[in-house]
Amino acid sequence: MWRITPGHKARSPDPHRTQAPGYTRQPVLGYPGSGPDLGPSQIGRGVGDASLQRGGRGHCGTGQKSPGGRAAHTADEVAVVGADDHLRSADQTAAAALAQRAVWMGHHGACLHQRLQVSQPGGLPFTRRKTMRMYDIIAKKRDGGTLDHEELSFAVNGYVAGDVPDYQMSALLMAIYLRGMTDEETAVLTDVMARSGDMVDLSAIAGIKADKHSTGGVGDKTTLVIAPIVAACGVKIAKMSGRGLGHTGGTIDKMEAVPGTRTSLTQEEFFKQVNEIGISVIGQSGKIAAADKKIYALRDVTATVGCIPLIASSIMSKKLAAGSDAILLDVTMGDGAFMKDLDSALELARQMVAIGTAHGRRVAALITDMDKPLGRNIGNSLEVAESMAVLQGKGPTDLTEVCLQLASNMLVLAGKGDMPTCRKLAEGVIADGSAFEKCCQMFAAQGGDISVLRDADKFQKAKYSYELTAPADGYIYKNDVEKIGNASVLLGAGRIKKEDSIDFAAGITMHKKLGDYVKAGESICTFYADDESLFAAAEEMYRGGLVIRDEPPTLPPLVYARVTSDGVERF
């Protein structure tokens, strides 16, 4: 079997001329049905950065011979000669694939193209690649043009491969930020990003696989609640989650607050666990949507994070690559979320649902409130304890309700019935204890000490605590959620930089929340940390977003709307 592997890089006679399209894990430059021999797992870098192998016959690089025995003096010629050898041996599919990668080289590739067209009646699924420059792609988007699949593939895959420099990708991201993208462009960008890394095949796991993604928030611990609920109802959960950064927490950090828990499993372990107990939540592989990780890091330092097409493609590229059949999106809105207003949240949800639906997935989105933290605990072990309380039927009302709505929607997507039926299923597995036991099963299977799940007092405690008190009588009229999240980070519960370590015991327990009445001197919240010198900065941050007035605020709903391919249902 032929495969293309990283190898010798050719020189280009023209520095502006396209060399390799970069990492391309889709069949033959996006053409489906190019045959198993050159499928996603076999296609690596482009021709100008590759050597060819066949069985044990050795590399065919610069100054070596092709599989057919003929000399190939440059890496460019390898593709032409290799494709020609395939043609001689009647391997039409492989010949077409290699010729497609060689055709931009000029005369030899073009002649080979003509021979291939003649040799197979009706022609081949094969088009001449146009010469591209990143400069022209940037200029086109700057001027409001629409980028096609080939242009977006060139930019994204070239950036991942290192052929497109940071400054040019930054310019393109800013052009997208200012000019926007059509729905078609966003869908294409998502597909290209998803295929820039591994595409997970979950077919080895029996049944419907469901996934959920939150756009982030403070105290957002819903995965630890809804994943066991849905799994206890008979739907497989094979989920990859991320870590926290900045004021938003991450599911993997919370899981690792349970001593001994492994969040990095082999594929065999992951599949086996989901098939046996119906659930596993692990850390996202660095090979999933490789382009997203690199592009997001660039967006983070170039003021291009808050762009709906870029947010949608970032989220959905990972969800599509992760392989689940049904995807529920929790789009948070408010002070503690990326989306600050309902119109923006609805547009993001609409785009993501459209992308998922176009890729054959069952997708829905809920717009949920993030003008106040979910529940009362912020911080890793504190949030795990609160999640277990919900699964045991004694958690905070707001967190319980949001989790029931999310779980019910996941069950609907998985085909378990209509909304009232699925709501009863979700409530039932909390009431009978099976959802909590399913959660304990998952942690135990991944090496976690489940005694802390059954008794939260067994969690390691912070050395110090501090009471933040109300400065006056009145209602909590505003309590900025982002500042609450940042206060928890200052206590050690989160990361400012991705390399930072986390204190699992650090965090905040809120005694009074938005809309509650307080008296002067009454405790609003308790801080926890292992270093009492951290309390002053955290208090300043928290109080900076706290407003107390004589009149109560108008409280937002927990869930604003549901978005599906059929439209928007407002609550």
Coordinates of C-alpha atoms in Angstrom, one line a residue:
M1 CA 0.0 0.0 0.0
W2 CA 1.2 3.5 -0.8
R3 CA 1.5 6.2 1.8
I4 CA 2.9 9.6 1.8
T5 CA 5.2 10.4 4.8
P6 CA 7.1 13.5 5.9
G7 CA 10.4 13.6 4.3
H8 CA 12.5 15.7 1.9
K9 CA 11.4 19.2 1.3
A10 CA 11.8 20.6 -2.2
R11 CA 13.0 24.0 -3.1
S12 CA 10.5 26.1 -5.0
P13 CA 11.8 28.1 -8.0
D14 CA 9.3 30.9 -7.1
P15 CA 9.0 31.9 -3.4
H16 CA 5.4 33.1 -4.1
R17 CA 4.4 29.9 -5.7
T18 CA 2.5 27.4 -3.7
Q19 CA 4.6 24.4 -2.6
A20 CA 2.6 22.0 -0.5
P21 CA -0.9 22.6 0.7
G22 CA 0.4 21.6 4.2
Y23 CA -1.1 18.9 6.3
T24 CA -4.0 17.6 4.4
R25 CA -5.8 14.6 6.0
Q26 CA -8.7 14.6 3.6
P27 CA -8.7 12.3 0.6
V28 CA -6.9 13.6 -2.5
L29 CA -7.3 17.4 -1.9
G30 CA -10.9 17.1 -0.8
Y31 CA -12.1 14.7 -3.4
P32 CA -14.2 12.0 -1.7
G33 CA -14.0 8.4 -2.9
S34 CA -10.4 8.5 -3.8
G35 CA -9.9 5.0 -2.5
P36 CA -8.6 3.5 0.7
D37 CA -5.0 3.4 -0.3
L38 CA -4.7 7.2 -0.1
G39 CA -7.4 7.9 2.6
P40 CA -7.1 10.4 5.4
S41 CA -4.6 8.3 7.5
Q42 CA -2.2 7.9 4.6
I43 CA -2.0 11.4 3.2
G44 CA 0.4 13.5 5.2
R45 CA 2.3 16.6 3.9
G46 CA 2.1 17.8 0.3
V47 CA 4.4 16.6 -2.4
G48 CA 7.1 19.2 -1.9
D49 CA 7.6 17.8 1.7
A50 CA 7.2 14.1 1.2
S51 CA 8.9 10.9 0.3
L52 CA 7.1 7.8 -0.9
Q53 CA 7.2 4.3 0.3
R54 CA 5.8 1.0 -0.9
G55 CA 6.1 -2.1 1.3
G56 CA 9.7 -2.8 2.1
R57 CA 11.1 -1.2 -1.1
G58 CA 12.5 1.8 0.7
H59 CA 12.2 5.6 0.4
C60 CA 11.9 7.3 -2.9
G61 CA 13.4 10.7 -2.2
T62 CA 16.0 13.0 -3.7
G63 CA 18.6 11.1 -5.7
Q64 CA 16.7 7.8 -5.2
K65 CA 14.7 5.6 -7.4
S66 CA 10.9 5.5 -7.8
P67 CA 9.0 2.3 -6.9
G68 CA 9.1 1.5 -10.6
G69 CA 12.9 1.7 -10.6
R70 CA 13.4 5.1 -12.3
A71 CA 15.5 7.9 -11.0
A72 CA 13.9 10.9 -9.2
H73 CA 16.3 13.7 -8.7
T74 CA 14.1 16.1 -6.7
A75 CA 11.3 15.7 -4.3
D76 CA 9.0 17.3 -6.9
E77 CA 9.9 14.7 -9.5
V78 CA 9.1 11.9 -7.0
A79 CA 5.4 12.7 -7.3
V80 CA 5.5 12.8 -11.1
V81 CA 7.5 9.7 -11.6
G82 CA 5.6 7.8 -8.8
A83 CA 2.3 8.7 -10.4
D84 CA 3.6 7.6 -13.8
D85 CA 4.7 4.2 -12.3
H86 CA 1.2 3.8 -10.9
L87 CA -0.2 4.5 -14.4
R88 CA 2.1 1.9 -15.9
S89 CA 0.8 -0.7 -13.4
A90 CA -2.8 0.3 -14.0
D91 CA -3.3 1.7 -10.5
Q92 CA -5.5 4.5 -11.7
T93 CA -6.6 5.8 -8.3
A94 CA -3.2 6.1 -6.9
A95 CA -1.9 7.7 -10.1
A96 CA -4.6 10.3 -10.0
A97 CA -3.9 11.1 -6.4
L98 CA -0.2 11.6 -7.0
A99 CA -0.6 13.5 -10.2
Q100 CA -3.0 15.9 -8.5
R101 CA -0.3 16.8 -6.1
A102 CA 2.3 17.1 -8.9
V103 CA 0.3 19.0 -11.6
W104 CA 1.2 22.5 -10.3
M105 CA 4.9 21.7 -11.0
G106 CA 4.5 22.5 -14.7
H107 CA 5.1 20.5 -17.9
H108 CA 5.7 17.0 -16.5
G109 CA 2.7 17.1 -14.2
A110 CA 0.5 18.6 -17.0
C111 CA 1.5 15.9 -19.4
L112 CA 0.8 13.2 -16.9
H113 CA -2.6 14.8 -16.3
Q114 CA -3.3 14.5 -20.0
R115 CA -2.2 10.8 -20.1
L116 CA -4.5 10.0 -17.1
Q117 CA -7.5 11.7 -18.7
V118 CA -6.9 9.6 -21.9
S119 CA -6.3 6.4 -20.0
Q120 CA -9.6 6.3 -18.1
P121 CA -12.9 6.8 -20.0
G122 CA -14.9 9.7 -18.6
G123 CA -11.9 11.3 -17.1
L124 CA -10.7 11.3 -13.5
P125 CA -11.8 13.2 -10.4
F126 CA -9.0 15.5 -10.8
T127 CA -8.6 19.3 -11.4
R128 CA -5.6 21.5 -12.0
R129 CA -4.6 23.3 -8.8
K130 CA -4.3 27.0 -9.3
T131 CA -1.2 28.8 -8.2
M132 CA -1.9 30.8 -5.0
R133 CA -0.3 33.3 -2.8
M134 CA -1.3 34.1 0.8
Y135 CA -1.0 37.8 -0.1
D136 CA -3.9 37.4 -2.6
I137 CA -6.1 35.5 -0.2
I138 CA -5.7 38.2 2.4
A139 CA -6.4 40.9 -0.1
K140 CA -9.5 39.2 -1.4
K141 CA -11.0 38.9 2.1
R142 CA -9.9 42.4 3.0
D143 CA -11.9 43.7 0.1
G144 CA -15.0 41.7 1.1
G145 CA -14.5 38.7 -1.2
T146 CA -15.7 35.2 -0.5
L147 CA -12.9 32.6 -0.1
D148 CA -13.4 29.1 -1.6
H149 CA -12.4 25.7 -0.3
E150 CA -9.0 25.7 -2.1
E151 CA -8.1 29.1 -0.7
L152 CA -9.1 28.3 2.8
S153 CA -7.3 24.9 2.6
F154 CA -4.2 26.7 1.4
A155 CA -4.2 29.2 4.3
V156 CA -5.1 26.8 7.1
N157 CA -3.1 23.8 6.1
G158 CA -0.2 26.0 5.2
Y159 CA -0.2 27.7 8.6
V160 CA -0.3 24.3 10.4
A161 CA 2.6 23.1 8.3
G162 CA 4.6 26.2 9.0
D163 CA 4.6 27.5 5.4
V164 CA 2.3 30.5 6.2
P165 CA 3.9 32.8 8.8
D166 CA 2.1 34.2 11.8
Y167 CA 1.9 37.7 10.4
Q168 CA 0.0 36.6 7.3
M169 CA -2.4 34.4 9.2
S170 CA -3.0 37.3 11.7
A171 CA -3.8 39.6 8.7
L172 CA -6.3 37.1 7.4
L173 CA -7.9 36.6 10.8
M174 CA -8.3 40.3 11.1
A175 CA -9.8 40.6 7.6
I176 CA -12.3 37.9 8.6
Y177 CA -13.1 39.7 11.9
L178 CA -13.8 42.9 10.0
R179 CA -15.5 41.6 6.9
G180 CA -17.2 38.5 8.3
M181 CA -17.8 35.2 6.4
T182 CA -20.8 33.8 4.6
D183 CA -22.4 30.6 6.0
E184 CA -20.8 28.6 3.2
E185 CA -17.3 30.0 4.0
T186 CA -17.8 29.3 7.7
A187 CA -18.8 25.7 6.9
V188 CA -15.8 25.2 4.6
L189 CA -13.4 26.7 7.2
T190 CA -14.9 24.3 9.8
D191 CA -14.4 21.3 7.6
V192 CA -10.8 22.3 6.7
M193 CA -10.0 22.8 10.4
A194 CA -11.6 19.5 11.4
R195 CA -9.6 17.6 8.8
S196 CA -6.3 19.3 9.8
G197 CA -5.9 16.6 12.5
D198 CA -7.3 13.2 13.4
M199 CA -10.9 12.5 12.6
V200 CA -12.1 10.1 15.3
D201 CA -14.1 7.1 14.2
L202 CA -16.5 6.0 17.0
S203 CA -18.1 3.2 14.9
A204 CA -16.4 0.6 17.3
I205 CA -18.8 1.9 20.0
A206 CA -22.3 0.4 19.6
G207 CA -25.3 2.7 19.5
I208 CA -25.9 6.5 19.3
K209 CA -23.0 8.5 20.7
A210 CA -24.0 11.9 22.2
D211 CA -21.8 14.9 23.0
K212 CA -22.2 18.3 24.6
H213 CA -20.3 21.5 24.4
S214 CA -20.5 24.7 26.4
T215 CA -19.1 28.0 25.2
G216 CA -17.9 28.5 28.7
G217 CA -18.7 30.3 31.9
V218 CA -18.1 30.6 35.7
G219 CA -19.3 27.7 37.8
D220 CA -20.2 25.8 34.6
K221 CA -20.0 22.2 35.9
T222 CA -22.8 20.8 33.8
T223 CA -20.8 18.1 32.0
L224 CA -20.2 16.3 35.3
V225 CA -24.0 16.2 35.8
I226 CA -25.6 15.7 32.5
A227 CA -23.1 13.1 31.1
P228 CA -24.0 10.6 33.8
I229 CA -27.7 11.4 33.5
V230 CA -27.7 10.7 29.8
A231 CA -25.5 7.6 30.1
A232 CA -27.8 6.2 32.8
C233 CA -30.7 6.6 30.3
G234 CA -28.9 4.3 27.9
V235 CA -27.1 6.8 25.5
K236 CA -23.4 6.4 25.0
I237 CA -21.2 9.3 26.1
A238 CA -17.8 9.3 24.5
K239 CA -16.7 12.8 25.3
M240 CA -13.5 14.8 24.9
S241 CA -13.3 17.9 27.1
G242 CA -10.8 20.8 27.7
R243 CA -9.1 22.6 30.5
G244 CA -9.8 26.0 31.9
L245 CA -8.1 29.2 30.8
G246 CA -8.8 32.6 32.2
H247 CA -12.0 33.1 34.1
T248 CA -13.7 30.1 32.7
G249 CA -13.3 26.6 34.2
G250 CA -12.5 23.4 32.4
T251 CA -14.1 19.9 32.9
I252 CA -10.8 18.1 32.8
D253 CA -9.4 20.2 35.7
K254 CA -12.5 19.4 37.7
M255 CA -12.2 15.7 37.0
E256 CA -8.5 15.7 38.0
A257 CA -9.5 17.2 41.4
V258 CA -10.8 13.7 42.2
P259 CA -7.5 12.0 43.3
G260 CA -6.1 9.4 40.9
T261 CA -8.4 10.2 38.0
R262 CA -6.9 9.6 34.6
T263 CA -8.1 11.8 31.8
S264 CA -5.7 10.5 29.2
L265 CA -6.7 7.1 27.9
T266 CA -5.6 5.1 24.9
Q267 CA -8.1 4.7 22.2
E268 CA -8.6 1.0 23.1
E269 CA -9.2 1.9 26.8
F270 CA -11.6 4.7 25.8
F271 CA -13.7 2.6 23.4
K272 CA -13.7 -0.4 25.9
Q273 CA -14.9 1.8 28.8
V274 CA -17.7 3.4 26.7
N275 CA -18.9 0.0 25.4
E276 CA -18.8 -1.5 28.9
I277 CA -20.2 1.2 31.2
G278 CA -21.6 3.7 28.6
I279 CA -19.5 6.7 29.5
S280 CA -16.0 8.2 29.4
V281 CA -14.9 11.8 29.6
I282 CA -11.2 12.4 28.6
G283 CA -8.9 15.2 27.7
Q284 CA -9.0 16.4 24.1
S285 CA -6.1 15.0 22.0
G286 CA -3.6 17.5 20.7
K287 CA -4.1 15.8 17.3
I288 CA -7.8 16.7 17.1
A289 CA -8.4 19.7 14.9
A290 CA -4.7 20.6 15.0
A291 CA -5.4 23.9 13.1
D292 CA -7.8 25.1 15.8
K293 CA -5.2 25.0 18.6
K294 CA -2.7 27.0 16.6
I295 CA -5.2 29.5 15.2
Y296 CA -6.9 30.1 18.5
A297 CA -3.5 30.9 20.2
L298 CA -3.0 33.5 17.4
R299 CA -6.6 34.9 17.8
D300 CA -6.0 35.3 21.5
V301 CA -3.1 37.7 21.0
T302 CA -4.5 39.6 18.0
A303 CA -7.9 40.7 19.3
T304 CA -9.8 38.4 17.0
V305 CA -11.4 36.0 19.5
G306 CA -14.9 37.7 19.4
C307 CA -15.8 36.8 15.8
I308 CA -18.8 34.6 15.4
P309 CA -17.6 32.7 12.2
L310 CA -14.2 32.1 13.9
I311 CA -15.9 31.0 17.2
A312 CA -18.3 28.7 15.3
S313 CA -15.6 27.1 13.2
S314 CA -13.3 26.6 16.3
I315 CA -16.0 24.8 18.3
M316 CA -17.6 22.8 15.5
S317 CA -14.2 21.6 14.0
K318 CA -13.5 19.9 17.3
K319 CA -17.0 18.5 17.7
L320 CA -17.1 17.1 14.1
A321 CA -13.6 15.6 14.5
A322 CA -14.6 14.0 17.8
G323 CA -17.1 11.8 15.9
S324 CA -20.3 11.8 17.9
D325 CA -23.7 11.4 16.2
A326 CA -25.7 13.9 18.3
I327 CA -24.3 17.2 19.6
L328 CA -26.0 19.6 22.1
L329 CA -24.5 23.0 22.2
D330 CA -24.8 25.1 25.4
V331 CA -24.3 28.7 24.2
T332 CA -23.9 30.8 27.3
M333 CA -24.8 34.5 27.3
G334 CA -24.1 37.3 29.8
D335 CA -21.3 38.9 31.8
G336 CA -19.4 35.7 32.2
A337 CA -19.6 34.5 28.6
F338 CA -18.2 35.3 25.2
M339 CA -21.6 36.3 23.9
K340 CA -22.9 39.3 25.8
D341 CA -26.3 39.8 24.2
L342 CA -29.1 37.5 22.9
D343 CA -28.8 38.4 19.2
S344 CA -25.1 37.4 19.1
A345 CA -25.8 34.2 21.0
L346 CA -28.6 33.2 18.7
E347 CA -26.5 33.9 15.6
L348 CA -23.6 31.8 17.0
A349 CA -26.0 29.0 17.8
R350 CA -27.6 29.2 14.4
Q351 CA -24.3 29.0 12.6
M352 CA -23.1 26.0 14.7
V353 CA -26.4 24.1 14.2
A354 CA -26.2 24.7 10.5
I355 CA -22.6 23.5 10.3
G356 CA -23.4 20.3 12.2
T357 CA -26.6 19.6 10.3
A358 CA -24.7 20.0 7.0
H359 CA -22.3 17.4 8.2
G360 CA -25.0 14.9 8.9
R361 CA -25.1 15.3 12.7
R362 CA -28.1 15.8 14.9
V363 CA -27.5 19.2 16.5
A364 CA -29.4 21.6 18.8
A365 CA -28.4 24.5 20.9
L366 CA -29.7 26.1 24.1
I367 CA -29.0 29.7 25.0
T368 CA -28.4 29.7 28.7
D369 CA -27.8 32.5 31.2
M370 CA -24.3 33.5 32.4
D371 CA -25.2 36.7 34.2
K372 CA -24.7 34.8 37.4
P373 CA -22.6 31.7 38.1
L374 CA -24.3 28.3 38.0
G375 CA -24.8 27.0 41.5
R376 CA -22.9 28.5 44.4
N377 CA -19.4 26.9 44.1
I378 CA -16.5 28.1 41.9
G379 CA -13.3 26.1 42.0
N380 CA -12.5 22.6 41.0
S381 CA -13.1 20.3 44.0
L382 CA -15.9 22.6 45.2
E383 CA -17.7 22.2 41.9
V384 CA -17.2 18.5 41.8
A385 CA -18.9 18.3 45.3
E386 CA -21.8 20.5 44.1
S387 CA -22.2 18.4 40.9
M388 CA -22.5 15.2 43.1
A389 CA -25.1 17.0 45.2
V390 CA -27.2 17.6 42.1
L391 CA -26.9 13.9 41.0
Q392 CA -28.0 13.0 44.5
G393 CA -31.1 15.2 44.3
K394 CA -30.0 17.9 46.7
G395 CA -28.2 20.4 44.6
P396 CA -28.9 24.1 44.0
T397 CA -32.2 24.8 42.1
D398 CA -30.6 26.8 39.2
L399 CA -27.9 24.3 38.5
T400 CA -30.3 21.4 38.7
E401 CA -32.8 23.0 36.3
V402 CA -30.3 23.9 33.7
C403 CA -28.8 20.4 33.8
L404 CA -32.2 18.8 33.5
Q405 CA -33.0 20.9 30.4
L406 CA -29.6 20.1 28.8
A407 CA -29.9 16.4 29.5
S408 CA -33.4 16.3 28.2
N409 CA -32.4 17.9 24.9
M410 CA -29.5 15.5 24.6
L411 CA -31.9 12.6 25.0
V412 CA -34.2 14.0 22.4
L413 CA -31.3 14.2 19.9
A414 CA -30.4 10.6 20.7
G415 CA -33.9 9.5 19.8
K416 CA -35.1 8.6 23.3
G417 CA -38.5 10.4 22.8
D418 CA -40.1 13.8 22.8
M419 CA -39.2 16.5 25.3
P420 CA -41.7 15.6 28.1
T421 CA -40.7 11.9 27.9
C422 CA -37.0 12.7 28.1
R423 CA -37.5 15.2 31.0
K424 CA -39.1 12.3 32.9
L425 CA -36.2 10.0 32.1
A426 CA -33.7 12.5 33.3
E427 CA -35.6 13.2 36.5
G428 CA -36.0 9.5 37.1
V429 CA -32.4 8.5 37.0
I430 CA -31.6 11.3 39.6
A431 CA -34.5 10.1 41.8
D432 CA -33.4 6.4 41.7
G433 CA -29.7 7.1 42.2
S434 CA -28.6 5.5 38.9
A435 CA -27.2 8.7 37.5
F436 CA -25.0 9.2 40.6
E437 CA -23.8 5.6 40.4
K438 CA -23.0 6.0 36.7
C439 CA -20.8 8.9 37.6
C440 CA -19.0 6.9 40.2
Q441 CA -18.6 4.1 37.7
M442 CA -16.9 6.4 35.3
F443 CA -14.5 7.9 37.8
A444 CA -13.6 4.4 39.2
A445 CA -12.9 3.1 35.7
Q446 CA -10.5 6.0 35.2
G447 CA -8.7 5.4 38.5
G448 CA -10.4 8.0 40.6
D449 CA -11.0 7.8 44.4
I450 CA -14.8 7.8 44.5
S451 CA -14.9 8.1 48.2
V452 CA -14.7 11.9 47.8
L453 CA -17.7 11.7 45.5
R454 CA -19.7 9.9 48.1
D455 CA -18.5 12.2 50.9
A456 CA -17.3 15.7 49.9
D457 CA -15.7 16.2 53.3
K458 CA -12.9 13.8 52.2
F459 CA -11.7 16.3 49.6
Q460 CA -8.5 18.0 50.6
K461 CA -9.3 21.4 52.1
A462 CA -7.6 24.8 51.6
K463 CA -5.5 26.0 54.5
Y464 CA -7.2 29.3 54.8
S465 CA -10.6 30.9 54.3
Y466 CA -11.9 34.5 54.2
E467 CA -15.4 36.0 54.5
L468 CA -16.2 38.8 52.1
T469 CA -19.0 40.8 53.7
A470 CA -21.7 43.2 52.4
P471 CA -20.8 46.9 52.8
A472 CA -24.5 48.0 53.2
D473 CA -28.1 46.7 53.4
G474 CA -29.8 46.1 50.1
Y475 CA -30.3 43.8 47.1
I476 CA -27.4 42.5 45.1
Y477 CA -28.2 44.5 42.0
K478 CA -25.1 43.5 40.0
N479 CA -22.4 40.9 40.6
D480 CA -20.1 40.8 37.5
V481 CA -19.6 37.1 36.7
E482 CA -16.3 37.6 34.9
K483 CA -14.9 39.4 37.9
I484 CA -16.1 36.5 40.1
G485 CA -14.3 34.1 37.8
N486 CA -11.1 36.2 37.9
A487 CA -11.2 36.4 41.7
S488 CA -11.2 32.6 41.8
V489 CA -8.2 32.5 39.4
L490 CA -6.4 34.9 41.7
L491 CA -7.0 32.5 44.6
G492 CA -5.3 29.7 42.6
A493 CA -8.4 27.9 41.2
G494 CA -7.7 28.7 37.5
R495 CA -4.9 29.6 35.1
I496 CA -3.8 32.9 33.8
K497 CA -1.4 31.1 31.4
K498 CA -1.9 27.6 30.1
E499 CA 1.3 26.5 31.8
D500 CA 0.1 27.6 35.3
S501 CA -0.7 24.9 37.9
I502 CA -4.0 24.8 39.7
D503 CA -4.9 24.5 43.4
F504 CA -7.8 22.1 43.3
A505 CA -9.0 23.2 46.8
A506 CA -9.0 26.9 46.1
G507 CA -12.2 28.8 45.1
I508 CA -15.3 30.6 46.2
T509 CA -18.6 29.6 47.8
M510 CA -21.3 32.2 47.2
H511 CA -23.8 32.6 50.0
K512 CA -25.6 35.5 48.3
K513 CA -26.2 35.9 44.6
L514 CA -27.8 38.3 42.1
G515 CA -31.2 39.4 43.4
D516 CA -30.6 38.3 47.1
Y517 CA -31.1 40.7 50.0
V518 CA -28.1 41.3 52.3
K519 CA -27.5 43.2 55.5
A520 CA -24.4 45.2 56.2
G521 CA -21.6 42.9 57.5
E522 CA -23.3 39.7 56.3
S523 CA -21.1 37.3 54.5
I524 CA -21.7 37.4 50.7
C525 CA -19.1 34.6 49.9
T526 CA -16.2 32.7 51.3
F527 CA -12.8 32.6 49.7
Y528 CA -10.5 29.5 50.0
A529 CA -6.8 29.4 49.3
D530 CA -3.5 27.9 50.5
D531 CA -1.9 31.3 50.7
E532 CA -3.8 34.0 52.7
S533 CA -1.9 36.8 51.0
L534 CA -4.0 36.1 47.9
F535 CA -7.2 37.2 49.6
A536 CA -6.7 41.0 49.2
A537 CA -6.4 41.0 45.4
A538 CA -9.3 38.5 45.0
E539 CA -11.5 40.7 47.2
E540 CA -10.6 43.8 45.2
M541 CA -11.5 42.0 42.0
Y542 CA -14.8 40.6 43.4
R543 CA -15.9 43.9 44.9
G544 CA -15.1 45.7 41.6
G545 CA -18.2 44.0 40.1
L546 CA -20.5 44.2 43.1
V547 CA -23.4 46.7 43.2
I548 CA -25.9 46.8 46.1
R549 CA -29.1 48.9 45.7
D550 CA -32.4 49.4 47.5
E551 CA -34.4 47.9 44.7
P552 CA -34.0 44.3 43.4
P553 CA -32.8 43.7 39.8
T554 CA -34.9 42.0 37.1
L555 CA -33.6 38.5 37.0
P556 CA -32.8 36.9 33.7
P557 CA -34.3 33.5 32.7
L558 CA -32.1 30.4 33.1
V559 CA -32.7 29.4 29.5
Y560 CA -33.5 31.9 26.8
A561 CA -34.1 29.9 23.7
R562 CA -33.6 26.6 21.8
V563 CA -32.1 26.6 18.3
T564 CA -32.5 23.7 15.9
S565 CA -32.4 23.3 12.1
D566 CA -36.1 24.1 12.2
G567 CA -35.6 27.5 13.7
V568 CA -35.6 29.3 17.1
E569 CA -37.9 28.5 20.0
R570 CA -37.8 31.3 22.6
F571 CA -38.7 30.7 26.3

